[in-house]
XYZ file of C-alpha atoms in Angstrom:
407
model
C -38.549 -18.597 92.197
C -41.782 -18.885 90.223
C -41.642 -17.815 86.347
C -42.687 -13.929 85.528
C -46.370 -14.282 83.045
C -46.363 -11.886 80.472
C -49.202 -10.182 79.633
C -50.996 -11.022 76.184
C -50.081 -7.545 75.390
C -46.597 -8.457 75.986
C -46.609 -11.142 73.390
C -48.329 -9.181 71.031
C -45.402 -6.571 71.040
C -42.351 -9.039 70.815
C -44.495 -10.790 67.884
C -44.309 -7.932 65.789
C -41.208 -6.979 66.506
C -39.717 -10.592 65.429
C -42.292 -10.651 62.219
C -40.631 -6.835 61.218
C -37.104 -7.775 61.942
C -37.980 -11.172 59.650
C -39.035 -9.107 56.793
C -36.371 -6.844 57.009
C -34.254 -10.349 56.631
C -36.137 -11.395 54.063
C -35.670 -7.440 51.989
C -32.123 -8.245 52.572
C -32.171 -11.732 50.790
C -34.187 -10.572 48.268
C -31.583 -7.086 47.186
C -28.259 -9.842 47.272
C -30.713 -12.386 45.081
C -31.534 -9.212 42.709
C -27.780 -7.918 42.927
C -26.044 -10.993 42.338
C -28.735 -12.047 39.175
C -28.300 -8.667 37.816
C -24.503 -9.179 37.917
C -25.291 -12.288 35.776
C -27.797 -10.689 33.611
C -25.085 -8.021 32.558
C -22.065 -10.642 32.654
C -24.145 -12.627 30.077
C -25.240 -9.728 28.442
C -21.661 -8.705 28.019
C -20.992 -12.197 27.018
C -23.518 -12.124 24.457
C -21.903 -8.981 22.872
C -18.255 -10.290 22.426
C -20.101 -13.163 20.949
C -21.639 -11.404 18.160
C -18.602 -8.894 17.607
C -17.114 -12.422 17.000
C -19.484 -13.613 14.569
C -19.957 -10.300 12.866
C -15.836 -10.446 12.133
C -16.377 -13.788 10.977
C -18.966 -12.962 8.568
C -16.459 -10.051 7.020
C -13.606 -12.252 7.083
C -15.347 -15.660 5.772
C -16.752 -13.528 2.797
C -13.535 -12.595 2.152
C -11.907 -15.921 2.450
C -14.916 -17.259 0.265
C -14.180 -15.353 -2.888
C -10.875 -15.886 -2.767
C -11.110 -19.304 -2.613
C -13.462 -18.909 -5.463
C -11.564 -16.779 -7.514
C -8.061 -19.302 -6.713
C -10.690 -22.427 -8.078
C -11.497 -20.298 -11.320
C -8.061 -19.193 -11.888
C -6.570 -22.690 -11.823
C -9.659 -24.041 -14.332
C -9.042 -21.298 -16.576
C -5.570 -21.883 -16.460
C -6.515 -25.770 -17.304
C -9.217 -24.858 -20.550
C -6.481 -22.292 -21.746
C -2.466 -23.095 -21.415
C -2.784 -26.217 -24.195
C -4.107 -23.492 -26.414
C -1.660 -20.846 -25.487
C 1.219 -23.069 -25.895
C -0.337 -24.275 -29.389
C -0.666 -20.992 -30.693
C 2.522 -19.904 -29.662
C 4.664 -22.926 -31.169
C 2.772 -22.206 -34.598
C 4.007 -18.265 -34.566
C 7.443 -19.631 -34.150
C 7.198 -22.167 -36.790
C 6.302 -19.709 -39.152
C 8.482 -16.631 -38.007
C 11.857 -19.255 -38.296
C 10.111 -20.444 -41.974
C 9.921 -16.989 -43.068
C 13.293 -16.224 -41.871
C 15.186 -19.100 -43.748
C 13.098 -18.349 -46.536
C 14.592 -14.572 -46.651
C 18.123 -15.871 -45.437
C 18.186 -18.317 -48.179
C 16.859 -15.851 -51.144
C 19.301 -13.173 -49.771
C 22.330 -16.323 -50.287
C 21.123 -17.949 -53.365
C 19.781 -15.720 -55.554
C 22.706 -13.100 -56.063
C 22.720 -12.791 -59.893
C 18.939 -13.201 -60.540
C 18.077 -9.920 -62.491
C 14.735 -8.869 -60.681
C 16.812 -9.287 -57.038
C 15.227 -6.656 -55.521
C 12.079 -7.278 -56.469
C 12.504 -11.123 -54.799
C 13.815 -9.585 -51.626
C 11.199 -6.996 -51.158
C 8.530 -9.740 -51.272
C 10.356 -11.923 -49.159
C 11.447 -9.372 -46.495
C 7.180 -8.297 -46.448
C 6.863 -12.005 -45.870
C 9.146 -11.727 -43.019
C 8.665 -8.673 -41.267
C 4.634 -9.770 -41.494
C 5.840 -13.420 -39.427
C 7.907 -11.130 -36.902
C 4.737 -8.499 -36.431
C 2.440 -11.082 -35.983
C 5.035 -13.023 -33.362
C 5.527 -10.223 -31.748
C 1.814 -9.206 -30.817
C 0.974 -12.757 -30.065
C 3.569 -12.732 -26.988
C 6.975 -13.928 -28.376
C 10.111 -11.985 -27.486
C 12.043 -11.526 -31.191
C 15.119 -13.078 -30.556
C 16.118 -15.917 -32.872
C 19.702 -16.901 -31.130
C 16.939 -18.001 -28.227
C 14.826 -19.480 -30.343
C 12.110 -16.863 -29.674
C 11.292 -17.385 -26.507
C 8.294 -16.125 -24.337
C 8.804 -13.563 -22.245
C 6.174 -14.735 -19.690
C 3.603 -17.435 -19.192
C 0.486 -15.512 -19.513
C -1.448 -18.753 -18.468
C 0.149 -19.165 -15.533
C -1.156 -20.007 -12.132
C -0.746 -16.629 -10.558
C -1.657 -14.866 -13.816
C -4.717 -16.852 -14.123
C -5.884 -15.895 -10.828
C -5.265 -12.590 -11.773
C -7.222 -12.631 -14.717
C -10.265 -14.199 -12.525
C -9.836 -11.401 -10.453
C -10.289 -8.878 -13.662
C -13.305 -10.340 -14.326
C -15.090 -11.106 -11.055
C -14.246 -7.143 -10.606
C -15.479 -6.606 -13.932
C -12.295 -4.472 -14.836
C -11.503 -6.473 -17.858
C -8.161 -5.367 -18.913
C -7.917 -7.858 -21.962
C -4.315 -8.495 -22.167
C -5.402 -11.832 -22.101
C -8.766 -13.671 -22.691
C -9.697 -17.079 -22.985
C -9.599 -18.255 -27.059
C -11.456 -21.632 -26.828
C -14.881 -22.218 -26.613
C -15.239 -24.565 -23.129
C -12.795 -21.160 -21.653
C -15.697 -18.814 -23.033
C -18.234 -21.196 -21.952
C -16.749 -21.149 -18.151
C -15.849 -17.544 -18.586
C -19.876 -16.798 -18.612
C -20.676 -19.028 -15.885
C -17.668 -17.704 -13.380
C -18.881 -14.462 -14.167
C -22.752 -14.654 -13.464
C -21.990 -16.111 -10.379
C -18.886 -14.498 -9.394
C -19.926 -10.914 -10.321
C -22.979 -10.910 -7.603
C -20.742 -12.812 -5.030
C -18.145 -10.063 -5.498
C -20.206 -6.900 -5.286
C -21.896 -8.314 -2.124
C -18.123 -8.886 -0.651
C -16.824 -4.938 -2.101
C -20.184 -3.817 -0.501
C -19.978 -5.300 2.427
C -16.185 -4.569 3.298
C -17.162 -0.701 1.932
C -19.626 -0.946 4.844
C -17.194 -1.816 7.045
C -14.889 0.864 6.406
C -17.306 3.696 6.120
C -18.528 2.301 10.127
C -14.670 2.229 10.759
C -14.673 6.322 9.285
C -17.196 7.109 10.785
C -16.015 5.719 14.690
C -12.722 7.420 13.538
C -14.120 10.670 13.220
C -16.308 10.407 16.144
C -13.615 10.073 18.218
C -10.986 12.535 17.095
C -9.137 14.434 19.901
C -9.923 17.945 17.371
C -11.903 18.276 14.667
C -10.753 21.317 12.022
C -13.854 24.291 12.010
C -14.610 24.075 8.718
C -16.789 20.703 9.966
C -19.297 22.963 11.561
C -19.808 24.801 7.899
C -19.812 21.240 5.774
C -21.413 18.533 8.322
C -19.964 15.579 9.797
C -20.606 13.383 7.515
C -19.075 15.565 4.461
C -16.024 15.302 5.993
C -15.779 12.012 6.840
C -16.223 11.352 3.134
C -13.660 13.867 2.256
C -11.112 12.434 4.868
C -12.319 9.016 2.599
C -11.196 10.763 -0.330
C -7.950 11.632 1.150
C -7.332 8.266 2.363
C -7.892 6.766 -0.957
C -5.545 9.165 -2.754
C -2.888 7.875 0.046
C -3.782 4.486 -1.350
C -3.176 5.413 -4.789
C 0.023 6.780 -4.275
C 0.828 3.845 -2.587
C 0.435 1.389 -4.710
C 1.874 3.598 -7.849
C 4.900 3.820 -5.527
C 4.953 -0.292 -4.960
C 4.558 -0.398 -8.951
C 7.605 1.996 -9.426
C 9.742 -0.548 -7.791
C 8.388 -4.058 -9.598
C 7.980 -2.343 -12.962
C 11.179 -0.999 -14.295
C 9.504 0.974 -17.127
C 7.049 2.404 -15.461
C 6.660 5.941 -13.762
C 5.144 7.339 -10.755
C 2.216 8.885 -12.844
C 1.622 5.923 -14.796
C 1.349 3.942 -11.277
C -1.151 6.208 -10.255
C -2.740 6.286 -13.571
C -3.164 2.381 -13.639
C -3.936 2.351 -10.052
C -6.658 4.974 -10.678
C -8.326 3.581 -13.625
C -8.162 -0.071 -11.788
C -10.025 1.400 -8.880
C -12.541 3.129 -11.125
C -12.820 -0.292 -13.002
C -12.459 1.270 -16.150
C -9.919 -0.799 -17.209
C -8.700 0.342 -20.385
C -5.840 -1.982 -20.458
C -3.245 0.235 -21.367
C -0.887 -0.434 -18.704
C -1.018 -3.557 -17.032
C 1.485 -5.180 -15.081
C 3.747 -8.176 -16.418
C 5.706 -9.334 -13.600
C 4.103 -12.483 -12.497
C 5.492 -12.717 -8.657
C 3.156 -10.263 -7.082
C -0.147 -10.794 -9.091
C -1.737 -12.015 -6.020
C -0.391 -8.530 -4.027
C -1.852 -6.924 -6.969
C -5.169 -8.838 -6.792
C -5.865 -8.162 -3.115
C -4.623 -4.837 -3.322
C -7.297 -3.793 -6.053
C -10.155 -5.487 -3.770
C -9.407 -3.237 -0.779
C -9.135 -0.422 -3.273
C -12.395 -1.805 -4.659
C -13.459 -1.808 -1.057
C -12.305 1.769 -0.181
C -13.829 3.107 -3.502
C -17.363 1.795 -2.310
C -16.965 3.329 1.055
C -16.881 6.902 -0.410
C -19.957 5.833 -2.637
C -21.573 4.704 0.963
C -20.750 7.552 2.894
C -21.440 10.174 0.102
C -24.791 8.220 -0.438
C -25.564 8.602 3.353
C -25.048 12.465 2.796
C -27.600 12.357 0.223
C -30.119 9.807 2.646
C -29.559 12.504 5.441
C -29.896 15.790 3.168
C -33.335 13.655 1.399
C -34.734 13.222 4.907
C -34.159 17.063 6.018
C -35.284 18.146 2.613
C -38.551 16.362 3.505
C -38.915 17.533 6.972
C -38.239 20.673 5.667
C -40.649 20.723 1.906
C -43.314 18.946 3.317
C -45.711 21.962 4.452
C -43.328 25.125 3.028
C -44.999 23.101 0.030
C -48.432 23.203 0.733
C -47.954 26.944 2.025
C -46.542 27.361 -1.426
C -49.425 25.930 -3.443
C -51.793 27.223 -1.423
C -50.425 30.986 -2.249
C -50.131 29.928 -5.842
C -54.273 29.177 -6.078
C -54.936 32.228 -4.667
C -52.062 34.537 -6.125
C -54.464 35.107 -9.290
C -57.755 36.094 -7.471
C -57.044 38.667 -5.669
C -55.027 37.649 -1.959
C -56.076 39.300 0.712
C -53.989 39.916 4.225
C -56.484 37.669 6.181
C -55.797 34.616 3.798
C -52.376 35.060 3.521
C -51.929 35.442 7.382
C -53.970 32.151 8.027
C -52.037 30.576 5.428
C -48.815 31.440 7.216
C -49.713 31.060 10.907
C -51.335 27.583 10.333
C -48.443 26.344 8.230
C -45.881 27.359 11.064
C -46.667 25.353 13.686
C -46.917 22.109 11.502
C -43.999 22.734 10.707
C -41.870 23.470 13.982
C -44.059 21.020 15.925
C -41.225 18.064 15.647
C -38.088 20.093 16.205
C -36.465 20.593 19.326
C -35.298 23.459 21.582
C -31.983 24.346 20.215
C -33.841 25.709 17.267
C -35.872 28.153 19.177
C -33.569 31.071 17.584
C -34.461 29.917 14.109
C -37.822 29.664 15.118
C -38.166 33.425 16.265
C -36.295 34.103 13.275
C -38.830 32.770 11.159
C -41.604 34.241 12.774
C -40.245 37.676 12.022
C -39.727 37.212 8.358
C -43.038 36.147 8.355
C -44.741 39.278 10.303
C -42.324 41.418 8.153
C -44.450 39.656 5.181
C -47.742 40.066 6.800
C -46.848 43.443 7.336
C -46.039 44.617 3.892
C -48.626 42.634 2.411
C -51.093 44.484 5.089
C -49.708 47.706 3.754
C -49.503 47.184 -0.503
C -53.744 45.605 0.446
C -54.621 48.759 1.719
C -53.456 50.326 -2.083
C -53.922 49.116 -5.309
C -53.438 46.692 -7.262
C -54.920 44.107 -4.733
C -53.001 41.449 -6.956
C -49.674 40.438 -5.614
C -47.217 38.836 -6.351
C -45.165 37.002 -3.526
C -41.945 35.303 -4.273
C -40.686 32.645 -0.781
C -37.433 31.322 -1.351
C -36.672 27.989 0.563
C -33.551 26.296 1.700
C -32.996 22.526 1.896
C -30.879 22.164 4.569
């Protein structure tokens, strides 16, 4: 059976039907090609955020670590410059407290029929009780059956870090300092470096916490009403506040259990004036096992204390920029009416003083503020109208008096 010729119009057809149905392939390709590189665009992409989450954790917690590795290196060289003099000074106020005390032991036992008795025992017991005084304030317990003993090492390892602590904070609570020169001498250089190092580290954890706040009270199930009247970010600085008081208490309670003598006020008191880094120096804690607790608890009070300075100081950034947005041609309008408030204003002036100023000045806000807009605009035609009414009597000098809000 002989083969069936197509026509040329024939071929024509099926050709373009094979070339459509190939680019309609080819579309296809190219959506799976887009689909599966945009799956690895945003895989990476999510990849690339966990990693720098990671790092940004690692560069909170390796500041951290940093300066308290720092602060463990200065306590153990200050502990090394100091403790030979400590324990110096220390034997020498018990040499002389037992000298002075055999000394008045030995009058009171020898001398019982001298005529001027009292006279001899008077000096002797000033001599005395001026050994035991000076003993006493220079750390040694008064107790001769144990040889006067000390009641703690004040140069030892945890109180030394301690003491670094107090001064990298700059709290200074100078229950003890270093006496010799080479301690001085290392005292200054710990502290220009330290100092910088540890204000970068309280800033940077205050940071931190003020983010953490501020994510907190983002995404509260209810906020309380009264947020509407202050502003978010007032009350996430209050709720700072409140949190910090928490802290206080807490630590004042920890310091009611280690410190026998101590009550809850004076806790609180020490705790405040720590956090404050007042340091007055007053009350300062004695038991040696949880000076470290004690040292890491004042740098996340440290910490929380500059996260109320950073959120109150964002208040201020936020109010600043409003007050400008706000000042900025209110201002002019202002200066403007004070040239012309002594020659004479007329309602023409005044009205393209007004009008022109408005617009400038609602050009950059949005919708929502349409109502304080038209509110605006009334006050002002209110204005133009009285000052259209008082120009068409005399005096033709007024006096106009705008007042402004901030925020």
């Amino acid at each position: 059976m002989p083969a069936k010729v197509r026509s040329p119009a024939d071929y024509d057809s099926q050709d373009e039907a094979n070339t459509e149905l190939l680019e309609k392939l080819k579309h296809l390709d190219r959506r799976a090609e887009a689909v599966e590189s945009g799956n690895g665009i945003c895989s990476r992409s999510s990849a690339c955020w966990q990693s720098l989450k990671l790092k940004s954790a690692l560069n909170h917690i390796g500041l951290l670590v940093s300066l308290s590795i720092y602060c463990g290196v200065g306590g153990l060289i200050f502990r090394h410059l100091e403790r030979p003099a400590e324990v110096a000074r220390l034997t020498q106020l018990k040499d002389v407290v037992k000298t002075q005390r055999e000394r008045f032991m030995n009058t009171i036992l020898n001398n019982t029929e001298v005529n001027n008795l009292n006279e001899l025992l008077s000096f002797e017991l000033a001599k005395y009780e001026a050994a035991v005084q000076q003993a006493a304030e220079g750390g040694l317990l008064i107790v001769a059956d144990k040889d006067f003993p000390e009641p703690y090492e004040r140069w030892s390892i945890l109180q030394a870090v301690f003491f670094s602590s107090t001064v990298l904070t700059t709290i200074g609570y100078g229950n003890i300092v270093p006496v010799t020169t080479s301690g001085r001498v290392f005292c200054i250089c710990f502290a220009l470096i330290g100092i910088p190092f540890t204000l970068t580290v309280i800033a940077d954890w205050g940071r931190l916490f003020a983010s953490a706040v501020s994510v907190f009270g983002k995404h509260m199930p209810t906020k309380p009403k009264f947020t509407n009247f202050i502003g978010k970010t007032w009350f996430y600085a209050i709720l700072a506040v409140g949190f910090l008081g928490v802290y206080l208490a807490a630590g004042a309670g920890l310091l009611l259990l280690w410190e026998d003598d101590w009550t809850f006020f004076d806790g609180f008191y020490f705790c405040f004036i720590t956090m404050t880094t007042i340091g007055f120096g007053d009350l300062v804690p004695k038991k040696p096992n949880y000076m470290l607790l004690c040292t890491l608890y004042i740098l996340i009070g440290l910490a929380l204390t500059s996260t109320i300075i950073e959120l109150v100081r964002r208040q201020y950034a936020t109010s600043w920029a409003k007050l400008q947005e706000l000042s900025g041609p209110m201002a002019e309008t202002l200066r403007r009416l004070g040239e012309t408030a002594g020659t004479g204003l007329d309602y023409t002036t005044l009205q393209k003083v007004l009008t022109v100023s408005m617009p400038k000045w609602n050009s950059n806000k949005k919708s929502e503020h349409n109502s304080d807009i038209a509110a605006l605009e009334a006050i002002t035609n209110a204005i133009l109208k009285e000052v259209k009414e008082a120009q068409n009597s005399k005096p033709k000098v007024l006096q106009i008096v705008i007042y402004e809000s901030s925020v």
